[in-house]
mmCIF file of C-alpha atoms and ligand atoms in Angstrom:
data_model
loop_
_atom_site.group_PDB
_atom_site.id
_atom_site.type_symbol
_atom_site.label_atom_id
_atom_site.label_comp_id
_atom_site.label_asym_id
_atom_site.label_seq_id
_atom_site.Cartn_x
_atom_site.Cartn_y
_atom_site.Cartn_z
ATOM 1 C CA MET A 275 32.451 -3.339 24.793
ATOM 2 C CA PRO A 276 31.230 0.167 25.667
ATOM 3 C CA ALA A 277 27.591 1.256 25.456
ATOM 4 C CA PHE A 278 26.358 2.956 22.366
ATOM 5 C CA ALA A 279 23.517 5.346 22.347
ATOM 6 C CA ALA A 280 21.706 7.114 19.585
ATOM 7 C CA SER A 281 18.563 9.411 19.289
ATOM 8 C CA ALA A 282 16.279 10.456 16.618
ATOM 9 C CA PRO A 283 13.745 13.384 16.298
ATOM 10 C CA GLY A 284 10.077 13.352 15.816
ATOM 11 C CA LYS A 285 8.606 14.963 12.715
ATOM 12 C CA ILE A 286 5.598 16.925 11.445
ATOM 13 C CA ILE A 287 4.073 17.021 8.002
ATOM 14 C CA LEU A 288 3.682 20.766 7.230
ATOM 15 C CA PHE A 289 1.784 20.093 3.970
ATOM 16 C CA GLY A 290 0.582 17.128 1.807
ATOM 17 C CA GLU A 291 -0.335 14.254 4.210
ATOM 18 C CA HIS A 292 -2.521 11.585 2.641
ATOM 19 C CA ALA A 293 -2.143 13.019 -1.014
ATOM 20 C CA VAL A 294 1.555 12.026 -0.569
ATOM 21 C CA VAL A 295 0.421 8.377 -0.506
ATOM 22 C CA TYR A 296 -0.958 8.942 -4.031
ATOM 23 C CA SER A 297 2.483 10.409 -5.218
ATOM 24 C CA ARG A 298 1.684 14.137 -4.729
ATOM 25 C CA PRO A 299 4.425 16.083 -3.150
ATOM 26 C CA ALA A 300 4.571 16.816 0.648
ATOM 27 C CA ILE A 301 6.744 18.763 3.111
ATOM 28 C CA ALA A 302 7.898 17.515 6.372
ATOM 29 C CA VAL A 303 10.471 18.816 8.995
ATOM 30 C CA PRO A 304 12.012 17.121 11.979
ATOM 31 C CA VAL A 305 11.019 18.112 15.505
ATOM 32 C CA ASN A 306 14.080 18.005 17.828
ATOM 33 C CA MET A 307 12.220 18.836 20.955
ATOM 34 C CA VAL A 308 10.856 15.328 21.194
ATOM 35 C CA ARG A 309 13.104 12.303 20.556
ATOM 36 C CA ALA A 310 13.392 8.570 20.741
ATOM 37 C CA ARG A 311 16.511 7.260 22.324
ATOM 38 C CA ALA A 312 18.163 3.724 22.208
ATOM 39 C CA ALA A 313 21.076 2.458 24.231
ATOM 40 C CA VAL A 314 22.931 -0.866 23.690
ATOM 41 C CA MET A 315 25.272 -2.399 26.056
ATOM 42 C CA ALA A 316 27.005 -5.692 26.495
ATOM 43 C CA ASN A 317 25.425 -8.169 28.957
ATOM 44 C CA PRO A 318 28.258 -10.591 29.613
ATOM 45 C CA ALA A 319 26.502 -11.797 32.862
ATOM 46 C CA GLY A 320 23.354 -12.703 30.970
ATOM 47 C CA PRO A 321 22.515 -15.905 29.279
ATOM 48 C CA PRO A 322 24.854 -16.545 26.176
ATOM 49 C CA GLY A 323 23.427 -14.751 23.127
ATOM 50 C CA GLN A 324 20.379 -13.319 24.987
ATOM 51 C CA VAL A 325 19.233 -9.957 23.635
ATOM 52 C CA GLN A 326 17.062 -8.322 26.343
ATOM 53 C CA ILE A 327 14.907 -5.412 25.124
ATOM 54 C CA ARG A 328 13.504 -2.896 27.663
ATOM 55 C CA ALA A 329 11.121 -0.059 26.824
ATOM 56 C CA ASP A 330 9.565 1.262 30.013
ATOM 57 C CA ASP A 331 7.245 3.596 28.137
ATOM 58 C CA ILE A 332 5.274 0.576 26.955
ATOM 59 C CA GLY A 333 5.906 -1.728 29.900
ATOM 60 C CA LEU A 334 8.119 -4.083 27.955
ATOM 61 C CA ASP A 335 11.058 -6.076 29.410
ATOM 62 C CA SER A 336 11.543 -9.052 27.307
ATOM 63 C CA PRO A 337 14.161 -11.363 25.538
ATOM 64 C CA LEU A 338 14.152 -10.836 21.847
ATOM 65 C CA ASP A 339 13.306 -14.482 21.263
ATOM 66 C CA ALA A 340 10.156 -14.195 23.274
ATOM 67 C CA LEU A 341 8.745 -11.444 20.923
ATOM 68 C CA PRO A 342 7.046 -12.259 17.643
ATOM 69 C CA TYR A 343 9.500 -11.708 14.730
ATOM 70 C CA ASP A 344 7.396 -8.776 13.404
ATOM 71 C CA HIS A 345 6.960 -6.918 16.695
ATOM 72 C CA PRO A 346 8.227 -3.491 15.811
ATOM 73 C CA LEU A 347 11.095 -3.371 18.298
ATOM 74 C CA ALA A 348 12.176 -7.008 17.440
ATOM 75 C CA LEU A 349 11.904 -6.441 13.735
ATOM 76 C CA ALA A 350 14.152 -3.444 13.968
ATOM 77 C CA VAL A 351 16.843 -5.527 15.682
ATOM 78 C CA HIS A 352 16.361 -8.504 13.197
ATOM 79 C CA LEU A 353 16.586 -6.076 10.251
ATOM 80 C CA VAL A 354 19.752 -4.453 11.466
ATOM 81 C CA ALA A 355 21.394 -7.870 12.110
ATOM 82 C CA GLU A 356 20.373 -8.958 8.582
ATOM 83 C CA GLN A 357 21.782 -5.779 7.111
ATOM 84 C CA ILE A 358 25.052 -6.193 8.590
ATOM 85 C CA HIS A 359 25.164 -9.998 8.232
ATOM 86 C CA VAL A 360 25.368 -10.789 11.896
ATOM 87 C CA GLU A 361 23.893 -14.295 12.371
ATOM 88 C CA ARG A 362 24.153 -14.493 16.126
ATOM 89 C CA LEU A 363 23.991 -11.358 18.178
ATOM 90 C CA PRO A 364 26.211 -11.211 21.273
ATOM 91 C CA ALA A 365 24.467 -11.061 24.615
ATOM 92 C CA LEU A 366 23.356 -7.488 25.042
ATOM 93 C CA ARG A 367 20.701 -5.141 26.560
ATOM 94 C CA LEU A 368 18.757 -2.694 24.432
ATOM 95 C CA GLN A 369 16.974 0.136 26.311
ATOM 96 C CA ILE A 370 14.532 2.371 24.483
ATOM 97 C CA THR A 371 12.895 5.541 25.630
ATOM 98 C CA SER A 372 10.978 8.213 23.863
ATOM 99 C CA THR A 373 9.349 11.523 24.536
ATOM 100 C CA ILE A 374 7.313 11.334 21.254
ATOM 101 C CA PRO A 375 3.670 10.707 21.754
ATOM 102 C CA ILE A 376 2.703 7.309 20.169
ATOM 103 C CA ALA A 377 0.057 7.160 17.375
ATOM 104 C CA SER A 378 -0.324 10.953 17.120
ATOM 105 C CA GLY A 379 1.306 11.971 13.877
ATOM 106 C CA LEU A 380 4.771 12.793 15.151
ATOM 107 C CA GLY A 381 6.539 9.752 13.731
ATOM 108 C CA SER A 382 7.302 7.877 17.027
ATOM 109 C CA GLY A 383 7.519 4.487 15.360
ATOM 110 C CA ALA A 384 10.084 5.619 12.709
ATOM 111 C CA ALA A 385 12.114 7.479 15.294
ATOM 112 C CA VAL A 386 12.350 4.571 17.630
ATOM 113 C CA THR A 387 13.513 2.253 14.752
ATOM 114 C CA THR A 388 16.062 4.865 13.630
ATOM 115 C CA ALA A 389 17.478 5.250 17.151
ATOM 116 C CA ILE A 390 17.688 1.309 17.524
ATOM 117 C CA ALA A 391 19.329 0.923 14.039
ATOM 118 C CA ARG A 392 21.932 3.599 14.781
ATOM 119 C CA ALA A 393 22.764 2.394 18.274
ATOM 120 C CA LEU A 394 22.863 -1.334 17.415
ATOM 121 C CA SER A 395 24.760 -0.958 14.347
ATOM 122 C CA ALA A 396 27.367 1.256 16.072
ATOM 123 C CA PHE A 397 27.580 -1.320 18.947
ATOM 124 C CA LEU A 398 28.287 -4.087 16.475
ATOM 125 C CA GLY A 399 31.020 -2.043 14.789
ATOM 126 C CA HIS A 400 29.194 -1.437 11.500
ATOM 127 C CA PRO A 401 27.392 1.962 11.711
ATOM 128 C CA LEU A 402 24.690 2.113 9.009
ATOM 129 C CA THR A 403 24.279 4.985 6.616
ATOM 130 C CA ASP A 404 21.282 7.350 6.779
ATOM 131 C CA GLU A 405 19.965 5.529 3.644
ATOM 132 C CA GLN A 406 20.127 2.175 5.255
ATOM 133 C CA VAL A 407 18.664 3.396 8.511
ATOM 134 C CA SER A 408 15.853 4.998 6.605
ATOM 135 C CA ALA A 409 15.193 1.785 4.562
ATOM 136 C CA ILE A 410 15.011 -0.238 7.859
ATOM 137 C CA ALA A 411 12.588 2.347 9.385
ATOM 138 C CA TYR A 412 10.511 2.066 6.105
ATOM 139 C CA ARG A 413 10.274 -1.776 6.424
ATOM 140 C CA VAL A 414 9.137 -1.500 9.978
ATOM 141 C CA ASP A 415 6.436 1.099 9.253
ATOM 142 C CA GLN A 416 5.276 -1.185 6.407
ATOM 143 C CA GLU A 417 4.266 -3.753 8.914
ATOM 144 C CA TYR A 418 2.027 -1.351 10.737
ATOM 145 C CA HIS A 419 0.879 1.205 8.189
ATOM 146 C CA GLY A 420 0.218 -1.037 5.277
ATOM 147 C CA GLN A 421 1.515 1.137 2.447
ATOM 148 C CA PRO A 422 3.378 4.111 3.988
ATOM 149 C CA SER A 423 4.656 6.794 1.604
ATOM 150 C CA GLY A 424 8.018 6.813 3.182
ATOM 151 C CA ILE A 425 7.925 10.509 4.177
ATOM 152 C CA ASP A 426 8.288 9.661 8.111
ATOM 153 C CA ASN A 427 11.320 7.476 7.855
ATOM 154 C CA THR A 428 13.056 9.850 5.406
ATOM 155 C CA THR A 429 12.434 12.991 7.443
ATOM 156 C CA ILE A 430 13.543 11.284 10.618
ATOM 157 C CA ALA A 431 16.486 9.261 9.382
ATOM 158 C CA TYR A 432 17.978 12.309 7.570
ATOM 159 C CA ALA A 433 16.756 14.813 10.212
ATOM 160 C CA GLN A 434 16.218 17.491 7.613
ATOM 161 C CA PRO A 435 13.325 19.495 6.287
ATOM 162 C CA ILE A 436 12.461 17.710 3.116
ATOM 163 C CA PHE A 437 10.285 17.979 -0.050
ATOM 164 C CA PHE A 438 9.152 14.464 -0.708
ATOM 165 C CA ILE A 439 7.527 12.693 -3.625
ATOM 166 C CA ARG A 440 6.871 8.982 -3.238
ATOM 167 C CA GLY A 441 9.219 6.888 -5.328
ATOM 168 C CA GLN A 442 11.540 9.708 -6.147
ATOM 169 C CA PRO A 443 14.715 10.780 -4.432
ATOM 170 C CA PHE A 444 13.741 13.349 -1.724
ATOM 171 C CA GLU A 445 15.055 16.914 -1.841
ATOM 172 C CA ARG A 446 16.385 18.841 1.132
ATOM 173 C CA LEU A 447 14.529 22.073 1.610
ATOM 174 C CA CYS A 448 16.581 25.347 1.921
ATOM 175 C CA VAL A 449 14.797 27.321 4.574
ATOM 176 C CA GLY A 450 15.160 31.066 3.632
ATOM 177 C CA GLN A 451 13.865 32.447 6.969
ATOM 178 C CA PRO A 452 13.221 30.666 10.272
ATOM 179 C CA PHE A 453 9.662 30.259 11.392
ATOM 180 C CA SER A 454 7.832 28.770 14.304
ATOM 181 C CA ILE A 455 5.102 26.209 14.593
ATOM 182 C CA ILE A 456 3.047 25.261 17.602
ATOM 183 C CA ILE A 457 2.029 21.542 17.857
ATOM 184 C CA GLY A 458 -1.205 20.954 19.794
ATOM 185 C CA ASN A 459 -2.056 17.345 20.852
ATOM 186 C CA THR A 460 -5.687 16.367 20.929
ATOM 187 C CA GLY A 461 -4.686 13.500 23.354
ATOM 188 C CA ILE A 462 -6.602 11.075 21.118
ATOM 189 C CA ALA A 463 -4.420 8.302 19.861
ATOM 190 C CA SER A 464 -5.216 7.692 16.244
ATOM 191 C CA PRO A 465 -3.568 4.937 14.204
ATOM 192 C CA THR A 466 -2.516 6.196 10.818
ATOM 193 C CA SER A 467 -3.389 2.888 9.143
ATOM 194 C CA ALA A 468 -7.169 3.401 9.802
ATOM 195 C CA ALA A 469 -7.304 6.956 8.365
ATOM 196 C CA VAL A 470 -5.133 5.923 5.307
ATOM 197 C CA GLY A 471 -7.379 2.844 4.738
ATOM 198 C CA ASP A 472 -10.465 4.876 4.878
ATOM 199 C CA VAL A 473 -9.140 7.448 2.373
ATOM 200 C CA ARG A 474 -8.238 4.550 0.139
ATOM 201 C CA LYS A 475 -11.750 3.040 0.304
ATOM 202 C CA ALA A 476 -13.165 6.536 -0.616
ATOM 203 C CA TRP A 477 -10.713 6.864 -3.500
ATOM 204 C CA LEU A 478 -11.574 3.302 -4.856
ATOM 205 C CA ALA A 479 -15.300 4.256 -4.622
ATOM 206 C CA ASN A 480 -14.987 7.588 -6.151
ATOM 207 C CA PRO A 481 -11.629 8.456 -7.664
ATOM 208 C CA ASP A 482 -13.015 11.246 -9.687
ATOM 209 C CA ARG A 483 -13.822 13.138 -6.439
ATOM 210 C CA LEU A 484 -10.538 12.429 -4.788
ATOM 211 C CA GLU A 485 -8.035 12.849 -7.453
ATOM 212 C CA PRO A 486 -8.691 16.604 -7.758
ATOM 213 C CA ILE A 487 -8.418 16.917 -3.951
ATOM 214 C CA PHE A 488 -4.991 15.148 -4.115
ATOM 215 C CA ASP A 489 -3.877 17.490 -7.073
ATOM 216 C CA GLU A 490 -4.845 20.584 -5.136
ATOM 217 C CA ILE A 491 -3.036 19.413 -1.981
ATOM 218 C CA GLY A 492 0.046 18.722 -4.226
ATOM 219 C CA SER A 493 -0.181 22.177 -5.664
ATOM 220 C CA ILE A 494 -0.343 23.734 -2.217
ATOM 221 C CA ALA A 495 2.831 21.809 -1.230
ATOM 222 C CA ARG A 496 4.604 23.115 -4.222
ATOM 223 C CA GLN A 497 3.665 26.800 -3.506
ATOM 224 C CA ALA A 498 4.682 26.204 0.133
ATOM 225 C CA ARG A 499 8.079 25.083 -0.914
ATOM 226 C CA LYS A 500 8.553 28.296 -2.789
ATOM 227 C CA PHE A 501 7.572 30.422 0.215
ATOM 228 C CA ILE A 502 9.832 28.519 2.496
ATOM 229 C CA GLU A 503 12.771 28.749 0.220
ATOM 230 C CA ASP A 504 12.174 32.459 -0.636
ATOM 231 C CA GLY A 505 12.015 33.285 3.095
ATOM 232 C CA LEU A 506 8.361 34.160 3.046
ATOM 233 C CA PRO A 507 7.061 31.961 5.792
ATOM 234 C CA GLU A 508 4.301 34.377 6.824
ATOM 235 C CA ARG A 509 2.636 33.419 3.477
ATOM 236 C CA LEU A 510 2.333 29.772 4.636
ATOM 237 C CA GLY A 511 -0.729 30.544 6.822
ATOM 238 C CA PRO A 512 -3.407 30.696 4.179
ATOM 239 C CA LEU A 513 -1.837 27.594 2.507
ATOM 240 C CA MET A 514 -2.232 25.702 5.797
ATOM 241 C CA ASN A 515 -5.936 26.784 6.119
ATOM 242 C CA HIS A 516 -6.523 25.692 2.596
ATOM 243 C CA ASN A 517 -4.761 22.331 3.117
ATOM 244 C CA GLN A 518 -6.949 21.800 6.172
ATOM 245 C CA ALA A 519 -10.066 22.428 4.249
ATOM 246 C CA LEU A 520 -9.071 19.748 1.749
ATOM 247 C CA LEU A 521 -8.132 17.332 4.469
ATOM 248 C CA GLN A 522 -11.690 17.896 5.844
ATOM 249 C CA ASP A 523 -13.023 16.986 2.402
ATOM 250 C CA LEU A 524 -11.020 13.698 2.734
ATOM 251 C CA ASP A 525 -12.831 13.230 5.981
ATOM 252 C CA VAL A 526 -9.589 12.892 8.182
ATOM 253 C CA SER A 527 -10.215 15.650 10.477
ATOM 254 C CA SER A 528 -12.252 15.316 13.685
ATOM 255 C CA PRO A 529 -14.272 17.672 15.956
ATOM 256 C CA GLU A 530 -11.375 17.800 18.477
ATOM 257 C CA LEU A 531 -8.839 18.741 15.748
ATOM 258 C CA ASP A 532 -11.360 21.306 14.279
ATOM 259 C CA ARG A 533 -11.784 22.851 17.717
ATOM 260 C CA LEU A 534 -8.019 23.212 18.359
ATOM 261 C CA ILE A 535 -7.560 24.655 14.859
ATOM 262 C CA ALA A 536 -10.304 27.285 15.324
ATOM 263 C CA ALA A 537 -8.878 28.186 18.678
ATOM 264 C CA ALA A 538 -5.349 28.586 17.239
ATOM 265 C CA ARG A 539 -6.677 30.837 14.368
ATOM 266 C CA SER A 540 -8.833 32.972 16.756
ATOM 267 C CA ALA A 541 -5.899 33.576 19.017
ATOM 268 C CA GLY A 542 -3.775 34.943 16.069
ATOM 269 C CA ALA A 543 -2.089 31.971 14.340
ATOM 270 C CA ALA A 544 -1.535 32.812 10.615
ATOM 271 C CA GLY A 545 -2.790 29.382 9.743
ATOM 272 C CA ALA A 546 -3.564 25.951 11.199
ATOM 273 C CA LYS A 547 -4.085 22.356 10.048
ATOM 274 C CA LEU A 548 -4.089 18.786 11.357
ATOM 275 C CA CYS A 549 -0.790 16.920 10.820
ATOM 276 C CA GLY A 550 -0.191 13.271 9.954
ATOM 277 C CA GLY A 551 -2.902 10.719 9.592
ATOM 278 C CA GLY A 552 -5.551 12.820 11.351
ATOM 279 C CA ARG A 553 -8.732 11.854 13.275
ATOM 280 C CA GLY A 554 -6.863 12.699 16.407
ATOM 281 C CA GLY A 555 -3.191 13.064 17.148
ATOM 282 C CA ASN A 556 -1.726 16.509 16.520
ATOM 283 C CA MET A 557 -2.546 19.806 14.751
ATOM 284 C CA ILE A 558 -0.080 22.448 13.913
ATOM 285 C CA ALA A 559 -0.316 26.366 13.855
ATOM 286 C CA LEU A 560 1.963 28.908 12.374
ATOM 287 C CA VAL A 561 3.001 31.522 14.931
ATOM 288 C CA THR A 562 5.225 34.563 15.279
ATOM 289 C CA PRO A 563 7.126 35.514 18.562
ATOM 290 C CA GLU A 564 3.977 37.746 19.446
ATOM 291 C CA THR A 565 1.252 35.111 18.812
ATOM 292 C CA ALA A 566 3.183 32.087 20.144
ATOM 293 C CA GLN A 567 2.005 32.456 23.832
ATOM 294 C CA PRO A 568 -1.517 33.424 23.066
ATOM 295 C CA VAL A 569 -1.954 30.518 20.703
ATOM 296 C CA ALA A 570 -0.373 28.121 23.117
ATOM 297 C CA ASP A 571 -2.807 29.386 25.861
ATOM 298 C CA ALA A 572 -5.721 29.193 23.580
ATOM 299 C CA LEU A 573 -4.927 25.627 22.612
ATOM 300 C CA ARG A 574 -4.674 24.517 26.224
ATOM 301 C CA GLN A 575 -8.063 26.145 26.942
ATOM 302 C CA ALA A 576 -9.595 24.401 23.955
ATOM 303 C CA GLY A 577 -8.508 21.001 25.359
ATOM 304 C CA ALA A 578 -4.924 20.411 23.987
ATOM 305 C CA VAL A 579 -3.301 17.978 26.400
ATOM 306 C CA ASN A 580 0.219 19.300 25.404
ATOM 307 C CA THR A 581 1.701 21.896 23.099
ATOM 308 C CA ILE A 582 5.204 21.949 21.733
ATOM 309 C CA THR A 583 6.725 25.057 20.036
ATOM 310 C CA THR A 584 9.267 24.276 17.414
ATOM 311 C CA THR A 585 11.366 26.492 15.154
ATOM 312 C CA ILE A 586 12.292 25.524 11.682
ATOM 313 C CA GLU A 587 15.859 26.981 11.404
ATOM 314 C CA LYS A 588 17.228 28.684 8.335
ATOM 315 C CA THR A 589 19.432 26.334 6.396
HETATM 316 O O1 PMV B 49 0.466 9.890 11.087
HETATM 317 P P1 PMV B 49 1.849 9.993 10.495
HETATM 318 O O2 PMV B 49 2.685 10.991 11.170
HETATM 319 O O3 PMV B 49 2.448 8.588 10.459
HETATM 320 O O4 PMV B 49 1.743 10.512 9.032
HETATM 321 C C1 PMV B 49 0.986 9.736 8.073
HETATM 322 C C2 PMV B 49 1.096 10.499 6.712
HETATM 323 C C3 PMV B 49 0.116 9.885 5.729
HETATM 324 O O5 PMV B 49 0.417 10.824 4.582
HETATM 325 C C4 PMV B 49 -1.245 9.993 6.070
HETATM 326 C C5 PMV B 49 0.539 8.467 5.403
HETATM 327 C C6 PMV B 49 1.842 8.302 4.743
HETATM 328 O O6 PMV B 49 2.252 7.079 4.691
HETATM 329 O O7 PMV B 49 2.362 9.276 4.250
#
């Protein structure tokens, strides 16, 4: 059997994180510059039926059977086998690599699951649809995030800019004019589940304070959709700044994120905000060809451990 390989992009949430968990709309786009990759090859020389999983980035080289059922890489394999009704997998090797920083708001978990689901299902002769891959990535995310909204797996499995409302079919965004975003990494790993859990506690304690914040974030996402579709990306800057102020009200920013956001704005970014769960991880800034370099330099000087520039192409 030949080897099968697949890859999946990272993602950023442009507008609406956290409020999306409470069924307000959000906008996310794939980031193709960073990717997770999976390769599956037969291992006829290995012990019969043994699935060997290797992920050098996390120092893992283990038979599937030695991992807990709900280990994220193992669970991805089990769910693919269940989906295509394979009771016993043939002896194979699964290799996973990724350039997406872990626990930093770029969707690394969903991208790894997506790449595994695509490569393994193709190897087994039953390539899964985007919808099936997305559902598997959602189930794996559920183990680790508690109650994910589903925006990560959807953006990554379909690899499209999307307008997303939890529990509704997602909509593909038509991008009227391309625009560029710089992603700045604080270098602080921050599990999404902690920030999402704290927002939930705050909401349970005081829904009257949080509901209007979620509403306002949702209305920002709707306005942003219109500007993106109408080809007016320069108008997204003030919306990003407003969204960031509301995320601060939700207490999911951090001094490091605030520092990078302030540096990006001072260097000429039209707007900037955290992206994803917050408390660490990454922020994003809206740039033009003229401001891209000064903003990237300013982010580095303000402590960003890495910057990525990504363009959202016209669709
Ligand atoms: O940190 P990320 O990239 O997994 O994004 C989380 C986005 C949240 O809205 C905070 C949670 C969710 O499930 O949508």
